[in-house]
Amino acid sequence: MKDKVNVLFVCGYGLGSSAMAEVLVKKGLAAEGISAEVKHTAVGEMSTWHSWTDIVVISKKLAEGITLPEGKHLIEIVNIMDGVGIAKQVGEIVDQYYPEARK
């Protein structure tokens, strides 16, 4: 039972796009009533976050060849700036696997 979900944004270098997406999606998650901690990192550092992460958000282009440990969830996106749309996708996973994280 988790009352907060951990969402990791992954981009090529862990700077620009994932940092901006983190801010946009935090707002979207708050609007959806989802309690979440959101971080961002570079694709090369992603494995160091596996124990913390519940949901990984990554561009479709970078997702090729990515495998996650069992029980972790992957959201592949086209538009990393679609904070509302990404928050809704996170919400679907939360409703199914982490319902306690929705306020």
CSV table of C-alpha atoms in Angstrom, one decimal:
chain,number,residue,atom,x,y,z
A,1,MET,CA,0.0,0.0,0.0
A,2,LYS,CA,1.6,3.2,-1.2
A,3,ASP,CA,0.0,6.6,-0.5
A,4,LYS,CA,2.5,8.3,-2.8
A,5,VAL,CA,3.7,7.2,-6.2
A,6,ASN,CA,7.3,7.9,-7.4
A,7,VAL,CA,7.5,9.1,-11.0
A,8,LEU,CA,10.8,9.4,-12.9
A,9,PHE,CA,11.2,11.4,-16.1
A,10,VAL,CA,14.0,10.3,-18.3
A,11,CYS,CA,15.5,12.2,-21.2
A,12,GLY,CA,18.8,12.0,-23.2
A,13,TYR,CA,20.9,14.0,-20.8
A,14,GLY,CA,18.6,14.6,-17.7
A,15,LEU,CA,18.6,18.3,-18.2
A,16,GLY,CA,16.2,20.2,-20.5
A,17,SER,CA,13.2,18.2,-21.5
A,18,SER,CA,12.8,16.0,-18.5
A,19,ALA,CA,13.3,18.9,-16.1
A,20,MET,CA,10.6,20.9,-17.9
A,21,ALA,CA,8.2,17.9,-18.1
A,22,GLU,CA,8.7,17.3,-14.4
A,23,VAL,CA,7.4,20.8,-13.6
A,24,LEU,CA,4.4,20.5,-16.0
A,25,VAL,CA,3.4,17.0,-14.8
A,26,LYS,CA,3.6,18.0,-11.2
A,27,LYS,CA,0.9,20.5,-11.8
A,28,GLY,CA,-1.1,18.0,-13.8
A,29,LEU,CA,-0.8,15.4,-11.0
A,30,ALA,CA,-1.9,17.9,-8.4
A,31,ALA,CA,-5.0,18.7,-10.5
A,32,GLU,CA,-5.7,15.0,-10.8
A,33,GLY,CA,-5.5,14.6,-7.0
A,34,ILE,CA,-2.5,12.3,-7.2
A,35,SER,CA,0.1,12.3,-4.4
A,36,ALA,CA,3.4,11.8,-6.2
A,37,GLU,CA,7.1,12.5,-5.9
A,38,VAL,CA,8.6,13.4,-9.3
A,39,LYS,CA,12.3,13.4,-10.3
A,40,HIS,CA,14.2,13.5,-13.6
A,41,THR,CA,17.4,11.9,-14.8
A,42,ALA,CA,19.4,11.0,-17.9
A,43,VAL,CA,18.7,7.7,-19.7
A,44,GLY,CA,22.2,6.5,-18.8
A,45,GLU,CA,21.5,7.0,-15.1
A,46,MET,CA,18.0,5.5,-15.1
A,47,SER,CA,19.0,2.1,-13.6
A,48,THR,CA,20.3,3.8,-10.4
A,49,TRP,CA,16.7,4.9,-9.8
A,50,HIS,CA,15.1,1.5,-10.2
A,51,SER,CA,14.5,0.9,-6.4
A,52,TRP,CA,12.9,4.3,-6.0
A,53,THR,CA,10.8,4.4,-9.1
A,54,ASP,CA,7.2,3.2,-9.6
A,55,ILE,CA,6.6,4.8,-13.0
A,56,VAL,CA,9.1,5.8,-15.7
A,57,VAL,CA,8.1,8.4,-18.2
A,58,ILE,CA,10.3,8.4,-21.3
A,59,SER,CA,10.1,9.4,-25.0
A,60,LYS,CA,9.2,6.7,-27.4
A,61,LYS,CA,12.5,7.3,-29.2
A,62,LEU,CA,14.5,6.6,-26.0
A,63,ALA,CA,12.3,3.8,-24.8
A,64,GLU,CA,13.6,1.4,-27.5
A,65,GLY,CA,15.5,-1.4,-25.7
A,66,ILE,CA,14.5,-0.2,-22.2
A,67,THR,CA,13.5,-3.0,-19.7
A,68,LEU,CA,12.3,-2.3,-16.2
A,69,PRO,CA,12.3,-4.5,-13.2
A,70,GLU,CA,9.0,-6.4,-12.6
A,71,GLY,CA,6.4,-4.3,-10.9
A,72,LYS,CA,7.6,-1.0,-12.5
A,73,HIS,CA,5.6,0.8,-15.1
A,74,LEU,CA,6.7,2.5,-18.3
A,75,ILE,CA,4.9,5.4,-20.1
A,76,GLU,CA,6.2,6.1,-23.5
A,77,ILE,CA,5.3,9.5,-24.8
A,78,VAL,CA,5.6,11.5,-28.0
A,79,ASN,CA,5.1,15.0,-26.6
A,80,ILE,CA,7.1,15.4,-23.3
A,81,MET,CA,5.5,18.8,-22.8
A,82,ASP,CA,2.0,17.4,-22.5
A,83,GLY,CA,1.8,17.7,-18.8
A,84,VAL,CA,-2.0,17.1,-18.6
A,85,GLY,CA,-1.9,14.1,-20.9
A,86,ILE,CA,1.0,12.5,-19.1
A,87,ALA,CA,-0.6,13.1,-15.7
A,88,LYS,CA,-3.7,11.3,-17.0
A,89,GLN,CA,-1.6,8.3,-18.1
A,90,VAL,CA,0.0,8.3,-14.7
A,91,GLY,CA,-3.5,8.5,-13.2
A,92,GLU,CA,-4.5,5.3,-15.0
A,93,ILE,CA,-1.6,3.4,-13.6
A,94,VAL,CA,-2.3,4.9,-10.1
A,95,ASP,CA,-5.9,3.8,-10.3
A,96,GLN,CA,-5.0,0.3,-11.2
A,97,TYR,CA,-1.9,-0.3,-9.0
A,98,TYR,CA,-1.6,2.5,-6.4
A,99,PRO,CA,-5.2,3.6,-5.6
A,100,GLU,CA,-4.1,4.9,-2.2
A,101,ALA,CA,-2.0,7.6,-3.9
A,102,ARG,CA,-5.1,9.3,-5.2
A,103,LYS,CA,-6.5,11.9,-2.7
